Amino acid sequence: MRVAVVKNILDANSRIAQENRRLFDTHRLTVINLMSSPGAGKTTLLEQMGKHFGGHLKIGVIEGDIQTTLDAERVAAAGLQAVQIETDGACHLDANMIQNALADLDLAALDLVVVENVGNLVCPAEFNIGEDHKVMMLSVTEGDDKPYKYPLMFKESRVLLISKIDLLPHLRCDIEKIKEAARSINPDLIIFEISSYTGQGLEDWHSWIQEQTAGK
Amino acid sequence: MRVAVVKNILDANSRIAQENRRLFDTHRLTVINLMSSPGAGKTTLLEQMGKHFGGHLKIGVIEGDIQTTLDAERVAAAGLQAVQIETDGACHLDANMIQNALADLDLAALDLVVVENVGNLVCPAEFNIGEDHKVMMLSVTEGDDKPYKYPLMFKESRVLLISKIDLLPHLRCDIEKIKEAARSINPDLIIFEISSYTGQGLEDWHSWIQEQTAGK
């Protein structure tokens, strides 16, 4: 019984994700689904991207939070077009929520849409939203054993951003262990080591984003 | 349809949680449901508790992880009786998983059981497991806006452990803001500021644990 219901939910999600995908293609949009634990630094990264790309790349952001519009306010202040989804308890974004939010973005004016998912290292990885790439962030403060303990998100992601590397001197965390574990789960994972606080490592991430949007 | 199914799941969970509660009462056990985001420091705290209480308080631990038995190995090495639940994808522990795991603990020999839930600041808060108290941990590395964004866990918890305070000099995080926001959601919340790394603040937490078990 429960399995059948879950299957129905995922099938319905998949159908709406395809509709989103067609809309993104019509507008030649690149769409990133950005996921992490709470407080890994997703919003700070978006603020940095706003600063870096300025008007050269038109970025829209869909913010997913259980409650509050704090993040949408932050990225709007960084010059990005922003829409907030408040999930009212739901632990992830699904394709239907994204479809509703897209109506509030001026898609024709955008090159890139970043969906900042609810802070949760588990559930968001199960739901496609029609994105080009799932990108995950893991903060070094979370420890070097996380890929083995939360494998699905590492498996589903195209890119792993290892964040807050400026804090490494103060932690018992071996970044090589994170990379080794992540690659044992997903050998094709592209890994960037960054600090959105100091700016370290962001050039490579920005270049990767530029490449994704250039072909469209 | 979906709502009815979710209601059935929560009703069934509640029934099994009551059975767990009766078993805990029979053995005069104190049971803590310990929850946080991934990597906030739950396992390190348990290692410290093992060291502090030694044989004076008999502690059993039920470890919840999506995959691996890494955490059970760590707390067993700290001298605690440990059982690992691998949820195989599930984002939280429920009462039924706990009921099954209890069969592998020698309850008659224990004073305290700590259930270390799956690292997730959202879903675990929805499921009672028959515990005396929900205790949540928030690392200062997660930022000071988290209570407003993830209110349910703050609302459901008896105690908030603010962890990794040794890192505060390196962060843009105002611990007073965390406390103010948490108390605006749950005025009765007991708050301890700790570092399991340096040991700072653990005396008060250990005293609170001692009080909970003393009355049984």
Tab-separated table of C-alpha atoms in Angstrom, chain A residues 47-196:
chain	number	residue	atom	x	y	z
A	47	GLU	CA	25.351	36.275	-3.134
A	48	GLN	CA	28.905	35.782	-4.455
A	49	MET	CA	27.574	34.684	-7.856
A	50	GLY	CA	25.430	37.812	-8.009
A	51	LYS	CA	28.496	39.932	-7.329
A	52	HIS	CA	30.712	38.042	-9.807
A	53	PHE	CA	28.366	37.786	-12.784
A	54	GLY	CA	26.714	41.169	-12.351
A	55	GLY	CA	24.627	41.841	-15.454
A	56	HIS	CA	26.704	39.535	-17.709
A	57	LEU	CA	24.692	36.450	-16.832
A	58	LYS	CA	21.057	36.909	-15.888
A	59	ILE	CA	20.403	34.724	-12.858
A	60	GLY	CA	17.060	33.861	-11.327
A	61	VAL	CA	16.775	32.098	-7.972
A	62	ILE	CA	13.989	29.957	-6.542
A	63	GLU	CA	14.459	29.779	-2.772
A	64	GLY	CA	13.028	26.791	-0.925
A	65	ASP	CA	12.544	27.076	2.823
A	66	ILE	CA	10.135	25.522	5.266
A	67	GLN	CA	9.370	28.981	6.585
A	68	THR	CA	10.536	32.602	6.143
A	69	THR	CA	11.515	34.667	3.106
A	70	LEU	CA	14.950	35.526	4.555
A	71	ASP	CA	16.938	33.882	1.757
A	72	ALA	CA	14.977	35.447	-1.098
A	73	GLU	CA	15.545	38.838	0.523
A	74	ARG	CA	19.291	38.163	0.726
A	75	VAL	CA	19.718	37.114	-2.917
A	76	ALA	CA	17.434	39.909	-4.164
A	77	ALA	CA	19.704	42.347	-2.311
A	78	ALA	CA	22.590	40.798	-4.293
A	79	GLY	CA	20.863	41.826	-7.518
A	80	LEU	CA	19.321	38.487	-8.500
A	81	GLN	CA	15.707	37.903	-9.525
A	82	ALA	CA	14.294	35.890	-6.614
A	83	VAL	CA	11.156	33.938	-5.752
A	84	GLN	CA	10.554	32.272	-2.377
A	85	ILE	CA	8.734	28.976	-1.886
A	86	GLU	CA	7.670	28.355	1.718
A	87	THR	CA	7.033	24.612	1.924
A	88	ASP	CA	5.134	24.854	5.235
A	89	GLY	CA	6.753	21.760	6.725
A	90	ALA	CA	7.746	19.805	3.618
A	91	CYS	CA	11.356	18.636	3.731
A	92	HIS	CA	12.172	19.044	0.011
A	93	LEU	CA	11.073	20.817	-3.172
A	94	ASP	CA	9.185	18.867	-5.810
A	95	ALA	CA	8.486	19.534	-9.493
A	96	ASN	CA	5.010	20.890	-8.808
A	97	MET	CA	6.263	23.550	-6.372
A	98	ILE	CA	8.835	24.603	-8.975
A	99	GLN	CA	6.178	24.770	-11.710
A	100	ASN	CA	4.109	27.141	-9.568
A	101	ALA	CA	7.124	29.310	-8.711
A	102	LEU	CA	8.220	29.613	-12.359
A	103	ALA	CA	5.144	31.709	-13.060
A	104	ASP	CA	6.693	34.439	-10.896
A	105	LEU	CA	10.022	34.590	-12.754
A	106	ASP	CA	10.597	36.402	-16.045
A	107	LEU	CA	12.125	33.363	-17.751
A	108	ALA	CA	12.634	35.090	-21.116
A	109	ALA	CA	15.019	37.537	-19.417
A	110	LEU	CA	17.163	34.856	-17.723
A	111	ASP	CA	20.170	32.690	-18.654
A	112	LEU	CA	20.404	30.619	-15.485
A	113	VAL	CA	17.984	29.536	-12.763
A	114	VAL	CA	19.370	28.235	-9.477
A	115	VAL	CA	16.923	26.401	-7.246
A	116	GLU	CA	18.126	26.557	-3.656
A	117	ASN	CA	16.496	23.505	-2.124
A	118	VAL	CA	15.430	23.043	1.520
A	119	GLY	CA	18.451	22.426	3.769
A	120	ASN	CA	18.406	18.637	4.003
A	121	LEU	CA	21.083	16.152	2.939
A	122	VAL	CA	18.535	13.356	2.430
A	123	CYS	CA	15.099	13.961	0.915
A	124	PRO	CA	15.720	16.556	-1.854
A	125	ALA	CA	17.927	14.081	-3.758
A	126	GLU	CA	14.901	11.874	-4.471
A	127	PHE	CA	12.943	14.472	-6.466
A	128	ASN	CA	13.764	15.602	-9.997
A	129	ILE	CA	12.471	19.065	-10.790
A	130	GLY	CA	13.467	19.209	-14.472
A	131	GLU	CA	16.952	20.568	-13.730
A	132	ASP	CA	20.053	20.216	-15.941
A	133	HIS	CA	22.278	19.355	-12.999
A	134	LYS	CA	21.996	18.556	-9.353
A	135	VAL	CA	24.788	20.339	-7.472
A	136	MET	CA	25.431	19.528	-3.823
A	137	MET	CA	27.389	21.371	-1.197
A	138	LEU	CA	29.059	19.797	1.839
A	139	SER	CA	30.665	21.997	4.457
A	140	VAL	CA	33.950	20.763	5.937
A	141	THR	CA	32.395	21.440	9.355
A	142	GLU	CA	30.072	18.454	8.747
A	143	GLY	CA	32.988	16.010	8.900
A	144	ASP	CA	34.711	13.680	6.459
A	145	ASP	CA	32.457	10.634	6.952
A	146	LYS	CA	29.349	12.112	5.302
A	147	PRO	CA	29.536	10.583	1.774
A	148	TYR	CA	29.303	7.065	3.190
A	149	LYS	CA	26.433	8.000	5.496
A	150	TYR	CA	24.334	9.977	2.980
A	151	PRO	CA	25.220	8.287	-0.330
A	152	LEU	CA	22.173	9.110	-2.491
A	153	MET	CA	22.853	12.819	-2.850
A	154	PHE	CA	26.513	12.149	-3.755
A	155	LYS	CA	25.340	9.587	-6.327
A	156	GLU	CA	22.744	11.885	-7.935
A	157	SER	CA	24.904	15.014	-8.118
A	158	ARG	CA	27.014	16.227	-11.041
A	159	VAL	CA	29.053	18.616	-8.875
A	160	LEU	CA	30.183	18.561	-5.249
A	161	LEU	CA	31.088	21.925	-3.747
A	162	ILE	CA	33.160	21.394	-0.592
A	163	SER	CA	32.504	24.617	1.293
A	164	LYS	CA	33.938	26.619	4.207
A	165	ILE	CA	37.511	25.472	3.497
A	166	ASP	CA	38.750	28.590	5.341
A	167	LEU	CA	37.757	26.755	8.561
A	168	LEU	CA	39.919	23.659	7.888
A	169	PRO	CA	42.779	24.743	10.201
A	170	HIS	CA	40.324	24.698	13.139
A	171	LEU	CA	38.709	21.314	12.429
A	172	ARG	CA	39.437	17.617	12.619
A	173	CYS	CA	38.399	17.058	8.995
A	174	ASP	CA	40.495	15.479	6.240
A	175	ILE	CA	39.316	16.937	2.932
A	176	GLU	CA	41.082	14.176	0.977
A	177	LYS	CA	38.887	11.651	2.776
A	178	ILE	CA	35.764	13.515	1.657
A	179	LYS	CA	36.913	13.463	-1.974
A	180	GLU	CA	37.970	9.823	-1.878
A	181	ALA	CA	34.660	8.733	-0.313
A	182	ALA	CA	32.576	10.873	-2.682
A	183	ARG	CA	34.392	9.496	-5.754
A	184	SER	CA	33.979	5.920	-4.526
A	185	ILE	CA	30.211	6.541	-4.702
A	186	ASN	CA	30.254	8.652	-7.890
A	187	PRO	CA	33.483	8.459	-9.936
A	188	ASP	CA	32.301	11.172	-12.374
A	189	LEU	CA	31.638	13.773	-9.685
A	190	ILE	CA	33.200	17.185	-10.415
A	191	ILE	CA	34.603	18.613	-7.169
A	192	PHE	CA	35.350	22.235	-6.301
A	193	GLU	CA	36.826	23.324	-2.961
A	194	ILE	CA	35.509	26.734	-2.011
A	195	SER	CA	35.043	29.350	0.666
A	196	SER	CA	32.242	31.775	-0.093
